[in-house]
PDB file of C-alpha atoms and ligand atoms in Angstrom:
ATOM      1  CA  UNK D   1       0.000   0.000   0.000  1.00 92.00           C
ATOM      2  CA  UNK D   2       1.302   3.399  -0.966  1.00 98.00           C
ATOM      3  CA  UNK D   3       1.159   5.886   1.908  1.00 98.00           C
ATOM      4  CA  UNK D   4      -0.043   9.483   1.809  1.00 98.00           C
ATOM      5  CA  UNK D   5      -0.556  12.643   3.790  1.00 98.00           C
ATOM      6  CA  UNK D   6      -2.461  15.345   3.521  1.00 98.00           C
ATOM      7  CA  UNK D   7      -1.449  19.355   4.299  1.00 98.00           C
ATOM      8  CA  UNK D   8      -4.849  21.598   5.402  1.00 98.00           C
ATOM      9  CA  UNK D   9      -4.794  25.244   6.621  1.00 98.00           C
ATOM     10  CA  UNK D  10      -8.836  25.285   7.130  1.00 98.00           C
ATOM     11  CA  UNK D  11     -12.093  23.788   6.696  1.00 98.00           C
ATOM     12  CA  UNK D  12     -11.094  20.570   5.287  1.00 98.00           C
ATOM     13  CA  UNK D  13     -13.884  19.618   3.091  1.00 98.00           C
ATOM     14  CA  UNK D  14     -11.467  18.464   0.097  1.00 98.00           C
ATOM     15  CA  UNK D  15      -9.163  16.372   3.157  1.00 98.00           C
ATOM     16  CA  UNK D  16     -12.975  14.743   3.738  1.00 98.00           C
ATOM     17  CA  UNK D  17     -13.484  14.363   0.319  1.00 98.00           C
ATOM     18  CA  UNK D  18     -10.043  12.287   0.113  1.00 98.00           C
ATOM     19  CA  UNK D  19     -10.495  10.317   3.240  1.00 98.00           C
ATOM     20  CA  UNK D  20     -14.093   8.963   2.479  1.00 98.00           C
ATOM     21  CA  UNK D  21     -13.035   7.663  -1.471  1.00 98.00           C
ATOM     22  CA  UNK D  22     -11.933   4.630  -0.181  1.00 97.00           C
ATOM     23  CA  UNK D  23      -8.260   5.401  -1.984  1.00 98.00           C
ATOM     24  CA  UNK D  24      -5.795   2.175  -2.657  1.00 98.00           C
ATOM     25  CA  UNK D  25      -3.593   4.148  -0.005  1.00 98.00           C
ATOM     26  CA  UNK D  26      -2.690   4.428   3.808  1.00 98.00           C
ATOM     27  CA  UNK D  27      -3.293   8.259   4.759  1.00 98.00           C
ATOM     28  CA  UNK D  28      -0.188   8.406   7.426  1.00 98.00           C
ATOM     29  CA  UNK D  29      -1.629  12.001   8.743  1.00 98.00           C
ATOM     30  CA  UNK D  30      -3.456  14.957   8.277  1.00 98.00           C
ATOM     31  CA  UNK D  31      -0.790  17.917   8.520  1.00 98.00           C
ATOM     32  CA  UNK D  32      -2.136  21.671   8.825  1.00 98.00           C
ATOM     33  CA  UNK D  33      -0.109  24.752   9.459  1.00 98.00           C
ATOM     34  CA  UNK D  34      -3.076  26.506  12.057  1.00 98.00           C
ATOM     35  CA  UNK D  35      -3.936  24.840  15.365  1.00 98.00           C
ATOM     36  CA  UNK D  36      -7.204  25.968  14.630  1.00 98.00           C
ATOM     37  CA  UNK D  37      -8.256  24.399  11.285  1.00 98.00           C
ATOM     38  CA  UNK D  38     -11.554  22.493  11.787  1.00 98.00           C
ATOM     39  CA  UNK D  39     -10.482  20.206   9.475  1.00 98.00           C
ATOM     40  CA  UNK D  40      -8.018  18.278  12.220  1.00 98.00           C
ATOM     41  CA  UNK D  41     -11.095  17.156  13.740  1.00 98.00           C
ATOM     42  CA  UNK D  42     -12.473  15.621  10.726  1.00 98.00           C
ATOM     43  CA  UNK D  43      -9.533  14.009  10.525  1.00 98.00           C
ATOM     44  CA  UNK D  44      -9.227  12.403  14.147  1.00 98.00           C
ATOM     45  CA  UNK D  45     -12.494  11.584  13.580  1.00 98.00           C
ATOM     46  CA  UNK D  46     -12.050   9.422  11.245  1.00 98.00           C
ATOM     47  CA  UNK D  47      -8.973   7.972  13.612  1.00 98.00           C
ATOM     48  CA  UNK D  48      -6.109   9.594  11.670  1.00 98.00           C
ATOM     49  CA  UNK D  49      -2.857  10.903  12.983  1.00 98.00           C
ATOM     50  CA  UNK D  50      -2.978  14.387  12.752  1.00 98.00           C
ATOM     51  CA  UNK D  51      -0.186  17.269  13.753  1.00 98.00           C
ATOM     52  CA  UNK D  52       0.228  21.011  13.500  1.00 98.00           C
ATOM     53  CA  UNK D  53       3.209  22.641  12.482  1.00 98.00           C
ATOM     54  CA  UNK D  54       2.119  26.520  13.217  1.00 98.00           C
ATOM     55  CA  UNK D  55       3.728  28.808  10.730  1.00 97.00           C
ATOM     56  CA  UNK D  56       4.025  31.478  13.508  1.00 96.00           C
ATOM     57  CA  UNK D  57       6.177  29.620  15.692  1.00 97.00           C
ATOM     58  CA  UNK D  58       9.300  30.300  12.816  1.00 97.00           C
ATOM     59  CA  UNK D  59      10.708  33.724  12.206  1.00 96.00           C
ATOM     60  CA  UNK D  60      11.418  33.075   8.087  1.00 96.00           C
ATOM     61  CA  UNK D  61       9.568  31.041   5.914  1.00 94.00           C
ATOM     62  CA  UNK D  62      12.756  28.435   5.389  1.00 96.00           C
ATOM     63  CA  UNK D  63      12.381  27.230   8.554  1.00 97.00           C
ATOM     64  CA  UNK D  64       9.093  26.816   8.601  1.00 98.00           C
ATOM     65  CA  UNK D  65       9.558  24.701   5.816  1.00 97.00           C
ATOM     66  CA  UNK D  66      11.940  22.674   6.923  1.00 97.00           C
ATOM     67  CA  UNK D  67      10.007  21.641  10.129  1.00 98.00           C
ATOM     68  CA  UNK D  68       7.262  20.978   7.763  1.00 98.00           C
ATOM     69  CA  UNK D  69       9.300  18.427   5.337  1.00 98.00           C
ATOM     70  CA  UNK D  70      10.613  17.081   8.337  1.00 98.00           C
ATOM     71  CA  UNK D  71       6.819  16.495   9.583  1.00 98.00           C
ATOM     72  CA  UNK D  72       6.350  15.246   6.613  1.00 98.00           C
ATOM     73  CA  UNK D  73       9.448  13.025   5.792  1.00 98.00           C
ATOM     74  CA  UNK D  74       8.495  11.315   9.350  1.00 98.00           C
ATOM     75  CA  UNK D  75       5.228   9.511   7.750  1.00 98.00           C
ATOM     76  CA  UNK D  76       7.431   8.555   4.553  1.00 98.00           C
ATOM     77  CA  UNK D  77       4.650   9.154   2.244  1.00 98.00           C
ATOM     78  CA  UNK D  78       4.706   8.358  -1.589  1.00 98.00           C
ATOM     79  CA  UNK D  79       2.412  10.996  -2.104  1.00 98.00           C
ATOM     80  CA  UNK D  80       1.634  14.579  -0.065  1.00 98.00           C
ATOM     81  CA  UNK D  81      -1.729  16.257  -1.211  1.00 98.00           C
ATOM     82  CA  UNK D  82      -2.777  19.849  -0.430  1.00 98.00           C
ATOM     83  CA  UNK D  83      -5.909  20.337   0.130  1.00 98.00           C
ATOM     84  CA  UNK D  84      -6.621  23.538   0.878  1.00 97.00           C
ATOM     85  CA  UNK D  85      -2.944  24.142   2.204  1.00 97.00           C
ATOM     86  CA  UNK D  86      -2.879  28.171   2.775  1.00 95.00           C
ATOM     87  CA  UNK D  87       0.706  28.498   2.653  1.00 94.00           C
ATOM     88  CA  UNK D  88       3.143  29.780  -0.288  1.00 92.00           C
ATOM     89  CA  UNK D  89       6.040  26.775   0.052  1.00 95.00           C
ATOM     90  CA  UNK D  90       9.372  27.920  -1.261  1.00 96.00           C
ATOM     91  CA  UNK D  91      11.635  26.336  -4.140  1.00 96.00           C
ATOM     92  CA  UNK D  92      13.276  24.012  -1.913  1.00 96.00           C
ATOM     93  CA  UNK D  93      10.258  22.035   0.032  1.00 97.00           C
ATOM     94  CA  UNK D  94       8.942  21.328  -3.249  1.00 97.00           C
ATOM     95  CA  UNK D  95      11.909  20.322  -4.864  1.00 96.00           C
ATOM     96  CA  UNK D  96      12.360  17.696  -2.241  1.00 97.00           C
ATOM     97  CA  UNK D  97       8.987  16.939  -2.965  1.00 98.00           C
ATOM     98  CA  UNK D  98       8.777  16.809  -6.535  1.00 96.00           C
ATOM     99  CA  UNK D  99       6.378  14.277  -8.265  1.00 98.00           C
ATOM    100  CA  UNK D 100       5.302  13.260  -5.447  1.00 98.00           C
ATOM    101  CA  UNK D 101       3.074  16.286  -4.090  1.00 98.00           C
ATOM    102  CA  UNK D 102      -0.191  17.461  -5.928  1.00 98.00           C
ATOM    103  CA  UNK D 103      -2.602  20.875  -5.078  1.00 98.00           C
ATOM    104  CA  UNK D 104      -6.456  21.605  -6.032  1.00 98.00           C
ATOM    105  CA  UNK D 105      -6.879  24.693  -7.434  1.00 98.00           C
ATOM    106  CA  UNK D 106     -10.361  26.492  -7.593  1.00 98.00           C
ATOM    107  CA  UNK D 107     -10.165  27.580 -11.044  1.00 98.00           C
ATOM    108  CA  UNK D 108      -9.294  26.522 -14.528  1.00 98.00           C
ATOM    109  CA  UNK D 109      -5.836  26.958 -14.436  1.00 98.00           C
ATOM    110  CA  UNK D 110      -3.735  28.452 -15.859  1.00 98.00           C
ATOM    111  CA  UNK D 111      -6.888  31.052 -15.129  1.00 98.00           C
ATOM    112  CA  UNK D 112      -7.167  32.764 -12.075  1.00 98.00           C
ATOM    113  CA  UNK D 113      -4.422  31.606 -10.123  1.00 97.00           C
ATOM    114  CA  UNK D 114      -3.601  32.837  -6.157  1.00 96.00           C
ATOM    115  CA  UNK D 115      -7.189  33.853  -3.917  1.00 96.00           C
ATOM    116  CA  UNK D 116     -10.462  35.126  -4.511  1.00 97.00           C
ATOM    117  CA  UNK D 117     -10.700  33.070  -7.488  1.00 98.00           C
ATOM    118  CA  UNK D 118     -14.375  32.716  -7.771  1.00 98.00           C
ATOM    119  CA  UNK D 119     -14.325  36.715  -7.706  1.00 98.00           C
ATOM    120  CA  UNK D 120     -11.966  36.934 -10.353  1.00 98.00           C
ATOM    121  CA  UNK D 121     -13.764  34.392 -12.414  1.00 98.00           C
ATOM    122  CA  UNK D 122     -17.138  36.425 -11.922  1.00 98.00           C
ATOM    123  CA  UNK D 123     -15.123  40.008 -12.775  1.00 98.00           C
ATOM    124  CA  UNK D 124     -13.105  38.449 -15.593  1.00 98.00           C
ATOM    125  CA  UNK D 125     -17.042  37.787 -17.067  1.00 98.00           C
ATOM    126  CA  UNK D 126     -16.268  33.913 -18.209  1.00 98.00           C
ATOM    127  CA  UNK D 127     -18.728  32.066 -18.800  1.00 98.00           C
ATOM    128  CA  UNK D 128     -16.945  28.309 -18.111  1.00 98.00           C
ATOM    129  CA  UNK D 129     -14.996  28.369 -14.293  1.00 98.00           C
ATOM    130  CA  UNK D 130     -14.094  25.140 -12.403  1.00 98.00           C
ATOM    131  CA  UNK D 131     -11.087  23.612 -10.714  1.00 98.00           C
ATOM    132  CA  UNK D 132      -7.598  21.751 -11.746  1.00 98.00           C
ATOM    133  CA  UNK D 133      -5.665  19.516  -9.721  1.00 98.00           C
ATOM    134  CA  UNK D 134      -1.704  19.775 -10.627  1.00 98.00           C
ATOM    135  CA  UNK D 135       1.214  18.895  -9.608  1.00 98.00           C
ATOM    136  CA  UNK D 136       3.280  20.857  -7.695  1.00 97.00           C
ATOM    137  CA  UNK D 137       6.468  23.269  -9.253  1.00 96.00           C
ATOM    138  CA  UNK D 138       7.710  26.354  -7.649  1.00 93.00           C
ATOM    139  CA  UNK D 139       5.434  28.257  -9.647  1.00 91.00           C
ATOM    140  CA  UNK D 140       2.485  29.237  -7.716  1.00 91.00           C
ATOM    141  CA  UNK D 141      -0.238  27.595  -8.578  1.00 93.00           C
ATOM    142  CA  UNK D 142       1.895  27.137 -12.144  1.00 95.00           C
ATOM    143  CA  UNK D 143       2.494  23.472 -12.040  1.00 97.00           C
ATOM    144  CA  UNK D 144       1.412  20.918 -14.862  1.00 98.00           C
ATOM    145  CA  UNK D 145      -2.081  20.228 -14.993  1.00 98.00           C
ATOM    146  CA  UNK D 146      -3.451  16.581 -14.207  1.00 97.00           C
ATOM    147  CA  UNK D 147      -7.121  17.189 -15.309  1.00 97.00           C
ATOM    148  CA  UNK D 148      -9.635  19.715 -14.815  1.00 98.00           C
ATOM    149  CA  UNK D 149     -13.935  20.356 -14.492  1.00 98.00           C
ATOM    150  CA  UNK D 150     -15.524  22.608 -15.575  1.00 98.00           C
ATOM    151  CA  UNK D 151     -18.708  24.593 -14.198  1.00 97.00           C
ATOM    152  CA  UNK D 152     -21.006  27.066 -15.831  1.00 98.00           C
ATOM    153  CA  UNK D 153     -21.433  30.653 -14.518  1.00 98.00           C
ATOM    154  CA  UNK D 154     -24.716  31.667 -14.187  1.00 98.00           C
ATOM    155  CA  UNK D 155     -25.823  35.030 -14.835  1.00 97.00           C
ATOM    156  CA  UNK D 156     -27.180  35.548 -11.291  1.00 97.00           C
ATOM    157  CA  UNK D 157     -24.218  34.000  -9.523  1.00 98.00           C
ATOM    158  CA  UNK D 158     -22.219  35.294  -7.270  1.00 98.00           C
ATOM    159  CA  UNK D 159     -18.986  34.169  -5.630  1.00 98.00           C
ATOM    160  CA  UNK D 160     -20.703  31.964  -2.698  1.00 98.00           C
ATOM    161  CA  UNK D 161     -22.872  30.125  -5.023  1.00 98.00           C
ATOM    162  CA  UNK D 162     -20.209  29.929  -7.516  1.00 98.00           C
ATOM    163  CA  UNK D 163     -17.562  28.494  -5.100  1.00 98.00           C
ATOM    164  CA  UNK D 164     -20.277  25.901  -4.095  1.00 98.00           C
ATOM    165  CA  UNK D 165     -20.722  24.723  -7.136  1.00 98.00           C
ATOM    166  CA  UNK D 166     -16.866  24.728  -8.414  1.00 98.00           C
ATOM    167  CA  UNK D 167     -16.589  22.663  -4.800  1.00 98.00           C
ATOM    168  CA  UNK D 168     -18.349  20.110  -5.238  1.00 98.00           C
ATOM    169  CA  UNK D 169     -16.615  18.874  -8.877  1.00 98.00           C
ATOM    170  CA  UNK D 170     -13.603  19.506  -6.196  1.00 98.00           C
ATOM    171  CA  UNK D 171     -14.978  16.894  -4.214  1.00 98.00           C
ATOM    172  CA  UNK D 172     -14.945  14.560  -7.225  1.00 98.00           C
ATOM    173  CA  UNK D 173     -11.955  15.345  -8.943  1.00 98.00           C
ATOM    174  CA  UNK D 174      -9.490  15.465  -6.277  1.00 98.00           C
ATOM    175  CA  UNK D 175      -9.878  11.493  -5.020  1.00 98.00           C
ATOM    176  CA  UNK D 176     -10.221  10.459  -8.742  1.00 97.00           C
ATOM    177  CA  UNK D 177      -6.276  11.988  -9.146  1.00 98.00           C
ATOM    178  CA  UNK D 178      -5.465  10.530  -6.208  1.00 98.00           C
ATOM    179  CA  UNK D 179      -6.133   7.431  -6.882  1.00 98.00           C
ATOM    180  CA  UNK D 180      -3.995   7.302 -10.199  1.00 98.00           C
ATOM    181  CA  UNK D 181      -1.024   8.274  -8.288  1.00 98.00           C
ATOM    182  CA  UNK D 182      -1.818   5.629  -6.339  1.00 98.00           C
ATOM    183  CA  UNK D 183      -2.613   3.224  -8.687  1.00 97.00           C
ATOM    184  CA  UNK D 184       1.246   4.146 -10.135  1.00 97.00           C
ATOM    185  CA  UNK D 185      -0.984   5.126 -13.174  1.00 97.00           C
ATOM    186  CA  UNK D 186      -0.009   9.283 -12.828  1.00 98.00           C
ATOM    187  CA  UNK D 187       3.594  10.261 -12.596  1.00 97.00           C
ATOM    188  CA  UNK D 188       5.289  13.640 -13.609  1.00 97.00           C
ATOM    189  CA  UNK D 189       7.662  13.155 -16.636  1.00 96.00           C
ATOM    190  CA  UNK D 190       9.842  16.114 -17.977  1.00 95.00           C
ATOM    191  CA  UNK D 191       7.607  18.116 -16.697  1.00 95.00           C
ATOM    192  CA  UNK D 192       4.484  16.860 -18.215  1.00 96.00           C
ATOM    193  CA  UNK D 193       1.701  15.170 -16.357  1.00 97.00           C
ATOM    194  CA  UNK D 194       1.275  11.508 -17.835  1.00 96.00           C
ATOM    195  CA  UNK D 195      -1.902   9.183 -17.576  1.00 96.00           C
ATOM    196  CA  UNK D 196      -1.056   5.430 -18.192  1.00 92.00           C
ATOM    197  CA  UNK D 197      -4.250   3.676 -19.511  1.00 84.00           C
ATOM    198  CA  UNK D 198      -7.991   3.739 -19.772  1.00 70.00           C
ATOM    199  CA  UNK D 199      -9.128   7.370 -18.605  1.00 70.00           C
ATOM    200  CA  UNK D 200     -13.147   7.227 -18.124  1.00 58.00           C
ATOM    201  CA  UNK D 201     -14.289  10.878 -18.899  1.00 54.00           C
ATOM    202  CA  UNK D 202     -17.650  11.398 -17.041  1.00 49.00           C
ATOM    203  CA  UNK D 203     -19.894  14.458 -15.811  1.00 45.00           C
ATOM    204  CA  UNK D 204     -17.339  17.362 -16.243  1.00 43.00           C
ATOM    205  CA  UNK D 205     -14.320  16.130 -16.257  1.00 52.00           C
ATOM    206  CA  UNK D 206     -12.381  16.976 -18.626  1.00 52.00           C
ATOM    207  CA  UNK D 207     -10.155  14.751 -20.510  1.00 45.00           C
ATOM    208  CA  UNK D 208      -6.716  14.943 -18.980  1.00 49.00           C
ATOM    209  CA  UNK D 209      -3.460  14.642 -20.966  1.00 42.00           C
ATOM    210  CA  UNK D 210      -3.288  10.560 -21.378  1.00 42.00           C
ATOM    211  CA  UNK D 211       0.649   9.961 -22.480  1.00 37.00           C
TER     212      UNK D 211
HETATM  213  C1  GRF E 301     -10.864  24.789  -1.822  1.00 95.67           C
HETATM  214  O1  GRF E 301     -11.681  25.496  -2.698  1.00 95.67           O
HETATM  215  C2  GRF E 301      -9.491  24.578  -2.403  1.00 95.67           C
HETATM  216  O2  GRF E 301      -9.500  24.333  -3.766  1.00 95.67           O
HETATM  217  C3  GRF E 301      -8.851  25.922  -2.123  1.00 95.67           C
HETATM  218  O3  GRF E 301      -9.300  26.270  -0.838  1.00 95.67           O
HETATM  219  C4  GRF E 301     -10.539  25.619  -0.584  1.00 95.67           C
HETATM  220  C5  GRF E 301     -10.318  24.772   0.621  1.00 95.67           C
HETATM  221  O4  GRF E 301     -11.495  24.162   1.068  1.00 95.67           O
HETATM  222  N1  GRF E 301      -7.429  25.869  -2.283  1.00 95.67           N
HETATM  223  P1  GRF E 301     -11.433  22.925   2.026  1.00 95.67           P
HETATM  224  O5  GRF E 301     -10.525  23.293   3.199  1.00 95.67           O
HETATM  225  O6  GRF E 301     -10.918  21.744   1.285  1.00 95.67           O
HETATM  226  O7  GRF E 301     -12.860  22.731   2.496  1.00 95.67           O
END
């Protein structure tokens, strides 16, 4: 069984998402940066290890990241997921984690990257929004793209409804990646997202790059 972990900073609901899919995976713990993210509970809830590495405690943003990968590199995961992860990591925590650590972003990449993306998406006027899960490169939210859905804007949305909607295909999408990393199926290659075999394309999802 591959192992996993997953990094929070909040609410949790993707972390939930992940947890309930029944993934061909161990998840060795639930990581967040704030002592205060309701999704730890979830998570010992459903009787995982959790911890908290609090971003405060450091004075610059290397060390902080080097506790975390230490965290992290104690649970000797195959695979780290961030799932609502709040925290810009610099160039070297994700080099060490290269390949191995994917993010959900709430837009159509490369769209509307950093916050407020449902805001942007409803300024910008588009009429297609959604969310992309990719693996991670030291460009923020710049990595290559595993596979995307795709939600319509309605003319009387606004950014709560919107961000509902683009959540729930979240809740969908993320666990179906997920499992192809698991599966050994999903693997980063010259800096290219590649999909080994049959790729069911169902609902809105939208067909990722099969290589
Ligand atoms: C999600 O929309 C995620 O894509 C974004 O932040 C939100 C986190 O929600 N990065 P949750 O903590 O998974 O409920």
């Amino acid at each position: 069984m591959k192992r996993y972990v997953i990094l929070i900073s909040g609410r949790g609901s993707n972390m939930e998402s992940l947890l309930d899919a029944g993934l061909p995976g161990t998840c060795a713990a639930v990581i967040s940066n704030r002592p205060d993210a309701a999704g730890l509970a979830g998570a010992a809830t459903r009787g995982i290890l959790t911890a908290v590495i609090d971003h405060r405690d450091f004075a610059a943003r290397e060390e902080f990241d080097a506790a975390l990968a230490a965290e992290i590199e104690r649970h000797a995961p195959d695979l780290v997921l961030l799932a609502g992860f709040m925290r810009i990591l610099g160039d070297a925590f994700v080099r060490r984690f290269e390949g191995r650590t994917l993010n959900i972003h709430p837009s159509l990449l490369p769209a509307f990257p950093g916050v407020r993306t449902h805001a942007q998406a409803l300024a910008a006027g588009v009429r297609l929004h959604g969310c992309s899960v990719h693996f991670v490169t030291p460009a923020l939210d710049g990595g290559p793209i595993v596979a995307q859905a795709a939600v319509p804007v309605q003319a009387d949305d606004d950014e709560a409804s919107l961000a509902r909607r683009v959540l729930a295909e979240e809740h969908l999408l993320y666990p179906r990646v997920a499992r192809w990393f698991l599966e050994g199926r999903l693997q980063l290659v010259d800096g290219r997202a590649r999909l080994a075999g049959e790729v069911p394309v169902a609902g809105a999802l939208h067909a990722p790059r099969v290589g």
